mmCIF file of C-alpha atoms in Angstrom:
data_model
loop_
_atom_site.group_PDB
_atom_site.id
_atom_site.type_symbol
_atom_site.label_atom_id
_atom_site.label_comp_id
_atom_site.label_asym_id
_atom_site.label_seq_id
_atom_site.Cartn_x
_atom_site.Cartn_y
_atom_site.Cartn_z
ATOM 1 C CA UNK O 1 0.000 0.000 0.000
ATOM 2 C CA UNK O 2 1.465 3.361 -1.066
ATOM 3 C CA UNK O 3 2.093 5.841 1.754
ATOM 4 C CA UNK O 4 2.980 9.525 1.791
ATOM 5 C CA UNK O 5 3.334 12.354 4.317
ATOM 6 C CA UNK O 6 1.593 15.712 4.588
ATOM 7 C CA UNK O 7 2.204 18.713 6.797
ATOM 8 C CA UNK O 8 -1.271 20.148 7.187
ATOM 9 C CA UNK O 9 -3.678 22.318 9.111
ATOM 10 C CA UNK O 10 -6.872 20.538 10.189
ATOM 11 C CA UNK O 11 -9.627 22.788 8.832
ATOM 12 C CA UNK O 12 -12.701 20.642 9.419
ATOM 13 C CA UNK O 13 -14.112 17.247 10.367
ATOM 14 C CA UNK O 14 -17.157 15.130 9.518
ATOM 15 C CA UNK O 15 -18.419 11.890 11.114
ATOM 16 C CA UNK O 16 -18.070 8.712 9.106
ATOM 17 C CA UNK O 17 -19.874 5.572 10.167
ATOM 18 C CA UNK O 18 -20.067 4.813 13.874
ATOM 19 C CA UNK O 19 -16.497 5.529 14.945
ATOM 20 C CA UNK O 20 -14.499 7.104 12.119
ATOM 21 C CA UNK O 21 -13.987 10.727 11.150
ATOM 22 C CA UNK O 22 -13.236 12.456 7.872
ATOM 23 C CA UNK O 23 -10.592 15.114 8.428
ATOM 24 C CA UNK O 24 -10.368 18.034 6.004
ATOM 25 C CA UNK O 25 -6.769 19.161 5.655
ATOM 26 C CA UNK O 26 -4.957 21.987 3.989
ATOM 27 C CA UNK O 27 -1.415 20.930 3.313
ATOM 28 C CA UNK O 28 1.712 22.497 1.901
ATOM 29 C CA UNK O 29 2.152 19.530 -0.435
ATOM 30 C CA UNK O 30 -1.321 18.861 -1.837
ATOM 31 C CA UNK O 31 -3.479 21.824 -0.855
ATOM 32 C CA UNK O 32 -7.030 20.849 0.099
ATOM 33 C CA UNK O 33 -7.191 17.146 0.989
ATOM 34 C CA UNK O 34 -9.567 14.777 2.792
ATOM 35 C CA UNK O 35 -8.609 11.667 4.698
ATOM 36 C CA UNK O 36 -10.171 9.156 7.098
ATOM 37 C CA UNK O 37 -9.117 8.964 10.749
ATOM 38 C CA UNK O 38 -10.085 5.430 11.735
ATOM 39 C CA UNK O 39 -11.623 5.138 15.211
ATOM 40 C CA UNK O 40 -11.171 8.856 15.938
ATOM 41 C CA UNK O 41 -14.625 9.082 17.535
ATOM 42 C CA UNK O 42 -14.074 6.200 19.949
ATOM 43 C CA UNK O 43 -13.607 7.169 23.615
ATOM 44 C CA UNK O 44 -9.922 7.362 24.471
ATOM 45 C CA UNK O 45 -8.745 7.302 20.860
ATOM 46 C CA UNK O 46 -5.341 8.939 20.315
ATOM 47 C CA UNK O 47 -6.611 10.336 17.035
ATOM 48 C CA UNK O 48 -9.541 12.116 18.671
ATOM 49 C CA UNK O 49 -7.664 15.199 19.832
ATOM 50 C CA UNK O 50 -5.116 15.166 17.036
ATOM 51 C CA UNK O 51 -7.832 15.373 14.399
ATOM 52 C CA UNK O 52 -9.575 18.400 15.908
ATOM 53 C CA UNK O 53 -9.783 21.582 13.778
ATOM 54 C CA UNK O 54 -6.936 24.148 13.880
ATOM 55 C CA UNK O 55 -4.242 21.668 14.884
ATOM 56 C CA UNK O 56 -1.169 21.513 12.682
ATOM 57 C CA UNK O 57 0.089 17.962 12.251
ATOM 58 C CA UNK O 58 2.450 15.808 10.264
ATOM 59 C CA UNK O 59 0.410 12.970 8.784
ATOM 60 C CA UNK O 60 1.394 9.642 7.330
ATOM 61 C CA UNK O 61 -1.356 8.526 4.972
ATOM 62 C CA UNK O 62 -2.035 5.356 3.036
ATOM 63 C CA UNK O 63 -3.643 5.585 -0.370
ATOM 64 C CA UNK O 64 -7.258 4.422 -0.355
ATOM 65 C CA UNK O 65 -9.803 3.724 -3.075
ATOM 66 C CA UNK O 66 -11.819 6.887 -2.486
ATOM 67 C CA UNK O 67 -10.295 8.519 0.596
ATOM 68 C CA UNK O 68 -6.789 8.182 1.961
ATOM 69 C CA UNK O 69 -6.372 6.733 5.450
ATOM 70 C CA UNK O 70 -4.396 8.369 8.252
ATOM 71 C CA UNK O 71 -2.048 5.768 9.664
ATOM 72 C CA UNK O 72 0.147 7.994 11.851
ATOM 73 C CA UNK O 73 -0.142 11.552 13.126
ATOM 74 C CA UNK O 74 2.406 13.762 14.889
ATOM 75 C CA UNK O 75 0.975 16.940 16.410
ATOM 76 C CA UNK O 76 3.129 19.972 15.642
ATOM 77 C CA UNK O 77 0.995 22.774 17.097
ATOM 78 C CA UNK O 78 -2.355 23.005 18.906
ATOM 79 C CA UNK O 79 -2.544 26.774 19.637
ATOM 80 C CA UNK O 80 -3.804 26.510 23.226
ATOM 81 C CA UNK O 81 -4.165 30.299 23.415
ATOM 82 C CA UNK O 82 -7.206 30.077 21.156
ATOM 83 C CA UNK O 83 -9.164 27.792 23.452
ATOM 84 C CA UNK O 84 -9.495 30.414 26.201
ATOM 85 C CA UNK O 85 -10.698 33.272 23.974
ATOM 86 C CA UNK O 86 -13.995 32.839 22.142
ATOM 87 C CA UNK O 87 -13.453 35.811 19.828
ATOM 88 C CA UNK O 88 -10.021 34.690 18.680
ATOM 89 C CA UNK O 89 -11.140 31.059 18.375
ATOM 90 C CA UNK O 90 -14.107 32.137 16.241
ATOM 91 C CA UNK O 91 -11.949 34.118 13.828
ATOM 92 C CA UNK O 92 -9.513 31.208 13.525
ATOM 93 C CA UNK O 93 -12.402 28.861 12.718
ATOM 94 C CA UNK O 94 -13.532 31.398 10.114
ATOM 95 C CA UNK O 95 -10.089 31.140 8.498
ATOM 96 C CA UNK O 96 -10.579 27.376 8.422
ATOM 97 C CA UNK O 97 -14.028 27.783 6.850
ATOM 98 C CA UNK O 98 -12.614 30.065 4.160
ATOM 99 C CA UNK O 99 -9.948 27.466 3.488
ATOM 100 C CA UNK O 100 -12.568 24.771 2.952
ATOM 101 C CA UNK O 101 -14.552 26.961 0.553
ATOM 102 C CA UNK O 102 -11.675 28.357 -1.516
ATOM 103 C CA UNK O 103 -8.837 25.888 -0.906
ATOM 104 C CA UNK O 104 -9.423 23.905 -4.081
ATOM 105 C CA UNK O 105 -8.949 27.077 -6.156
ATOM 106 C CA UNK O 106 -5.496 27.952 -4.814
ATOM 107 C CA UNK O 107 -3.560 25.538 -7.034
ATOM 108 C CA UNK O 108 0.118 26.458 -7.213
ATOM 109 C CA UNK O 109 -0.258 28.787 -4.228
ATOM 110 C CA UNK O 110 -0.900 25.873 -1.856
ATOM 111 C CA UNK O 111 2.435 26.042 -0.052
ATOM 112 C CA UNK O 112 2.283 29.834 0.263
ATOM 113 C CA UNK O 113 -1.266 29.648 1.564
ATOM 114 C CA UNK O 114 -0.419 26.876 4.026
ATOM 115 C CA UNK O 115 2.309 29.088 5.476
ATOM 116 C CA UNK O 116 -0.029 32.092 5.496
ATOM 117 C CA UNK O 117 -2.838 30.176 7.189
ATOM 118 C CA UNK O 118 -0.492 28.709 9.803
ATOM 119 C CA UNK O 119 0.913 32.160 10.553
ATOM 120 C CA UNK O 120 -2.542 33.730 10.761
ATOM 121 C CA UNK O 121 -3.758 31.137 13.277
ATOM 122 C CA UNK O 122 -0.580 31.552 15.322
ATOM 123 C CA UNK O 123 -0.970 35.337 15.403
ATOM 124 C CA UNK O 124 -4.623 35.010 16.322
ATOM 125 C CA UNK O 125 -3.609 32.814 19.262
ATOM 126 C CA UNK O 126 -0.626 34.818 20.484
ATOM 127 C CA UNK O 127 -0.655 38.406 19.184
ATOM 128 C CA UNK O 128 -2.213 41.373 20.998
ATOM 129 C CA UNK O 129 -3.315 42.842 17.677
ATOM 130 C CA UNK O 130 -7.083 43.259 17.482
ATOM 131 C CA UNK O 131 -8.641 40.078 16.051
ATOM 132 C CA UNK O 132 -10.843 41.977 13.618
ATOM 133 C CA UNK O 133 -7.772 43.668 12.124
ATOM 134 C CA UNK O 134 -6.065 40.321 11.670
ATOM 135 C CA UNK O 135 -9.241 39.018 10.028
ATOM 136 C CA UNK O 136 -9.357 41.881 7.520
ATOM 137 C CA UNK O 137 -5.723 41.337 6.579
ATOM 138 C CA UNK O 138 -6.194 37.602 6.150
ATOM 139 C CA UNK O 139 -9.287 38.092 3.970
ATOM 140 C CA UNK O 140 -7.381 40.483 1.703
ATOM 141 C CA UNK O 141 -4.437 38.081 1.481
ATOM 142 C CA UNK O 142 -6.740 35.221 0.447
ATOM 143 C CA UNK O 143 -8.609 37.362 -2.091
ATOM 144 C CA UNK O 144 -5.277 38.389 -3.566
ATOM 145 C CA UNK O 145 -4.243 34.746 -4.051
ATOM 146 C CA UNK O 146 -7.597 33.983 -5.656
ATOM 147 C CA UNK O 147 -7.368 36.906 -8.069
ATOM 148 C CA UNK O 148 -10.435 38.503 -6.469
ATOM 149 C CA UNK O 149 -8.788 41.417 -4.681
ATOM 150 C CA UNK O 150 -11.229 44.364 -4.632
ATOM 151 C CA UNK O 151 -10.282 47.587 -6.405
ATOM 152 C CA UNK O 152 -10.148 50.368 -3.832
ATOM 153 C CA UNK O 153 -7.891 53.065 -5.268
ATOM 154 C CA UNK O 154 -9.481 53.584 -8.695
ATOM 155 C CA UNK O 155 -13.154 53.643 -9.647
ATOM 156 C CA UNK O 156 -14.010 50.225 -11.080
ATOM 157 C CA UNK O 157 -16.008 51.885 -13.851
ATOM 158 C CA UNK O 158 -14.251 55.033 -15.083
ATOM 159 C CA UNK O 159 -10.802 54.174 -13.621
ATOM 160 C CA UNK O 160 -10.333 57.659 -12.172
ATOM 161 C CA UNK O 161 -8.394 57.812 -8.870
ATOM 162 C CA UNK O 162 -10.645 57.675 -5.815
ATOM 163 C CA UNK O 163 -10.634 60.294 -3.072
ATOM 164 C CA UNK O 164 -12.634 60.672 0.125
ATOM 165 C CA UNK O 165 -14.897 63.231 -1.528
ATOM 166 C CA UNK O 166 -15.567 61.092 -4.618
ATOM 167 C CA UNK O 167 -16.187 57.584 -3.227
ATOM 168 C CA UNK O 168 -19.779 56.410 -3.271
ATOM 169 C CA UNK O 169 -20.451 52.665 -3.043
ATOM 170 C CA UNK O 170 -18.774 49.275 -3.078
ATOM 171 C CA UNK O 171 -20.090 47.235 -5.995
ATOM 172 C CA UNK O 172 -20.086 43.468 -5.353
ATOM 173 C CA UNK O 173 -20.477 42.468 -8.983
ATOM 174 C CA UNK O 174 -17.729 44.739 -10.315
ATOM 175 C CA UNK O 175 -15.495 44.018 -7.338
ATOM 176 C CA UNK O 176 -14.616 47.435 -6.031
ATOM 177 C CA UNK O 177 -15.539 51.021 -5.262
ATOM 178 C CA UNK O 178 -17.513 53.295 -7.580
ATOM 179 C CA UNK O 179 -17.160 57.064 -7.648
ATOM 180 C CA UNK O 180 -20.236 59.229 -7.205
ATOM 181 C CA UNK O 181 -20.474 60.094 -10.894
ATOM 182 C CA UNK O 182 -20.411 56.486 -12.046
ATOM 183 C CA UNK O 183 -22.815 55.348 -9.347
ATOM 184 C CA UNK O 184 -25.196 58.150 -10.322
ATOM 185 C CA UNK O 185 -24.948 57.161 -13.969
ATOM 186 C CA UNK O 186 -25.447 53.465 -13.242
ATOM 187 C CA UNK O 187 -28.290 53.869 -10.790
ATOM 188 C CA UNK O 188 -29.925 57.028 -12.003
ATOM 189 C CA UNK O 189 -30.126 58.221 -8.418
ATOM 190 C CA UNK O 190 -27.108 58.300 -6.123
ATOM 191 C CA UNK O 191 -28.725 56.937 -2.970
ATOM 192 C CA UNK O 192 -31.633 54.830 -4.218
ATOM 193 C CA UNK O 193 -31.887 51.293 -2.894
ATOM 194 C CA UNK O 194 -28.643 51.261 -0.916
ATOM 195 C CA UNK O 195 -28.114 49.468 2.366
ATOM 196 C CA UNK O 196 -25.373 49.642 4.941
ATOM 197 C CA UNK O 197 -22.853 46.801 4.949
ATOM 198 C CA UNK O 198 -24.125 45.286 8.195
ATOM 199 C CA UNK O 199 -27.504 44.456 6.605
ATOM 200 C CA UNK O 200 -26.315 43.611 3.118
ATOM 201 C CA UNK O 201 -24.860 40.120 3.449
ATOM 202 C CA UNK O 202 -27.822 37.931 2.561
ATOM 203 C CA UNK O 203 -29.013 40.046 -0.360
ATOM 204 C CA UNK O 204 -25.499 40.350 -1.769
ATOM 205 C CA UNK O 205 -24.973 36.611 -1.497
ATOM 206 C CA UNK O 206 -28.201 35.953 -3.361
ATOM 207 C CA UNK O 207 -27.331 38.434 -6.082
ATOM 208 C CA UNK O 208 -30.154 40.832 -5.157
ATOM 209 C CA UNK O 209 -27.904 43.684 -4.079
ATOM 210 C CA UNK O 210 -25.351 45.331 -6.351
ATOM 211 C CA UNK O 211 -23.851 47.974 -4.073
ATOM 212 C CA UNK O 212 -23.528 49.144 -0.490
ATOM 213 C CA UNK O 213 -22.656 52.619 0.688
ATOM 214 C CA UNK O 214 -19.122 53.115 1.934
ATOM 215 C CA UNK O 215 -17.933 55.947 4.173
ATOM 216 C CA UNK O 216 -14.472 57.553 3.910
ATOM 217 C CA UNK O 217 -13.323 56.013 7.190
ATOM 218 C CA UNK O 218 -14.454 52.505 6.245
ATOM 219 C CA UNK O 219 -12.787 52.988 2.855
ATOM 220 C CA UNK O 220 -9.513 53.921 4.584
ATOM 221 C CA UNK O 221 -9.666 50.777 6.725
ATOM 222 C CA UNK O 222 -10.090 48.660 3.605
ATOM 223 C CA UNK O 223 -7.243 50.368 1.751
ATOM 224 C CA UNK O 224 -4.893 49.766 4.688
ATOM 225 C CA UNK O 225 -5.933 46.136 5.094
ATOM 226 C CA UNK O 226 -5.482 45.570 1.362
ATOM 227 C CA UNK O 227 -2.011 47.095 1.475
ATOM 228 C CA UNK O 228 -0.851 44.955 4.386
ATOM 229 C CA UNK O 229 -2.567 41.809 3.118
ATOM 230 C CA UNK O 230 -0.884 41.946 -0.292
ATOM 231 C CA UNK O 231 2.545 43.116 0.844
ATOM 232 C CA UNK O 232 3.208 40.293 3.304
ATOM 233 C CA UNK O 233 4.046 42.689 6.126
ATOM 234 C CA UNK O 234 4.012 41.728 9.782
ATOM 235 C CA UNK O 235 0.416 41.766 11.017
ATOM 236 C CA UNK O 236 1.254 44.200 13.805
ATOM 237 C CA UNK O 237 1.896 46.882 11.183
ATOM 238 C CA UNK O 238 -1.781 46.844 10.299
ATOM 239 C CA UNK O 239 -2.860 47.926 13.754
ATOM 240 C CA UNK O 240 -0.278 50.740 13.732
ATOM 241 C CA UNK O 241 -1.520 51.996 10.386
ATOM 242 C CA UNK O 242 -5.174 51.817 11.362
ATOM 243 C CA UNK O 243 -4.526 53.811 14.526
ATOM 244 C CA UNK O 244 -2.997 56.571 12.438
ATOM 245 C CA UNK O 245 -6.325 57.238 10.715
ATOM 246 C CA UNK O 246 -8.666 56.543 13.599
ATOM 247 C CA UNK O 247 -7.158 57.804 16.808
ATOM 248 C CA UNK O 248 -3.842 59.233 18.007
ATOM 249 C CA UNK O 249 -4.025 56.933 21.038
ATOM 250 C CA UNK O 250 -3.732 53.159 21.329
ATOM 251 C CA UNK O 251 -7.150 51.600 21.165
ATOM 252 C CA UNK O 252 -8.681 48.273 22.068
ATOM 253 C CA UNK O 253 -12.297 47.247 22.505
ATOM 254 C CA UNK O 254 -11.939 47.982 26.237
ATOM 255 C CA UNK O 255 -11.164 51.630 25.527
ATOM 256 C CA UNK O 256 -14.833 52.194 24.761
ATOM 257 C CA UNK O 257 -14.205 53.739 21.356
ATOM 258 C CA UNK O 258 -17.385 52.428 19.795
ATOM 259 C CA UNK O 259 -16.997 54.531 16.673
ATOM 260 C CA UNK O 260 -13.596 53.026 15.856
ATOM 261 C CA UNK O 261 -14.794 49.481 16.398
ATOM 262 C CA UNK O 262 -17.957 50.237 14.441
ATOM 263 C CA UNK O 263 -15.886 51.305 11.423
ATOM 264 C CA UNK O 264 -13.702 48.227 11.662
ATOM 265 C CA UNK O 265 -16.776 46.024 11.935
ATOM 266 C CA UNK O 266 -18.397 47.698 8.923
ATOM 267 C CA UNK O 267 -15.222 47.197 6.879
ATOM 268 C CA UNK O 268 -14.974 43.522 7.783
ATOM 269 C CA UNK O 269 -18.664 42.880 7.127
ATOM 270 C CA UNK O 270 -18.370 44.521 3.749
ATOM 271 C CA UNK O 271 -15.488 42.207 2.832
ATOM 272 C CA UNK O 272 -17.443 39.263 4.236
ATOM 273 C CA UNK O 273 -20.408 40.209 2.044
ATOM 274 C CA UNK O 274 -18.105 40.399 -0.970
ATOM 275 C CA UNK O 275 -16.641 36.967 -0.168
ATOM 276 C CA UNK O 276 -20.120 35.489 0.201
ATOM 277 C CA UNK O 277 -21.184 37.103 -3.079
ATOM 278 C CA UNK O 278 -18.235 35.557 -4.900
ATOM 279 C CA UNK O 279 -18.650 32.134 -3.294
ATOM 280 C CA UNK O 280 -22.461 32.062 -3.440
ATOM 281 C CA UNK O 281 -22.690 30.683 0.087
ATOM 282 C CA UNK O 282 -23.038 31.922 3.641
ATOM 283 C CA UNK O 283 -20.021 31.864 5.921
ATOM 284 C CA UNK O 284 -21.385 30.777 9.288
ATOM 285 C CA UNK O 285 -18.355 30.824 11.585
ATOM 286 C CA UNK O 286 -18.655 34.484 12.558
ATOM 287 C CA UNK O 287 -22.354 34.178 13.449
ATOM 288 C CA UNK O 288 -21.238 33.209 16.948
ATOM 289 C CA UNK O 289 -19.805 36.675 17.568
ATOM 290 C CA UNK O 290 -23.074 38.318 16.579
ATOM 291 C CA UNK O 291 -24.974 36.075 18.963
ATOM 292 C CA UNK O 292 -22.844 36.934 21.990
ATOM 293 C CA UNK O 293 -22.109 40.619 21.314
#
């Protein structure tokens, strides 16, 4: 029986039969891959904990007829810091969900994405950078690899440079920001039928909503996240840059700056809506945060 090894992040699991488990992996060697962990659901099984989502492991697999079989597993990292913080754990699980949805489309970028995903989970577990900032950067990095990076510096219609006074809406279908003149020409009325990003997800995903309004501050957050996400900079740089356009003082959620966090949330939800529009499916991982906030 042919065997091979994979270094992979566990990004999901599904029950199989009475005692087995299908483990969804994203590996440096093969990208998105599924394998069977025999007996992983039995009480006391060594594979039970090793096959949990967000662990990074070195797997030895045997070729199977339909699914490969995990014969050995060495745990490399479990990120215990995530388990004590619901917000950070939720964002990390969102990264795993994105990997399941888009992993098959990454092709030659599999090794780069594996390294990026591993780093993002590690930062989410250990860094003091705001989780929502890390999420924005990761989303932009993934969109860049997929060739779906939104256009934020030039109008997606007329290609004129965008400024705070000229931005109007983010267009999901065109994949970027429209200036006021182009939005007025396309809609016939600059503000007709628009919704804010927080309420736009379902309609965008179903193709019923073309655009959402975007404010200058939200636009700035997106431009910064796009810059960091595509340049491969250290994630902590993103928080420094965002502070420079939001507040001269260090901010966290505990500082009570609801306006700052509201802008960050609007920016992330807009990107989430765009991702759902492009994938045609709802991303459910972040629903937990809405339920407990």
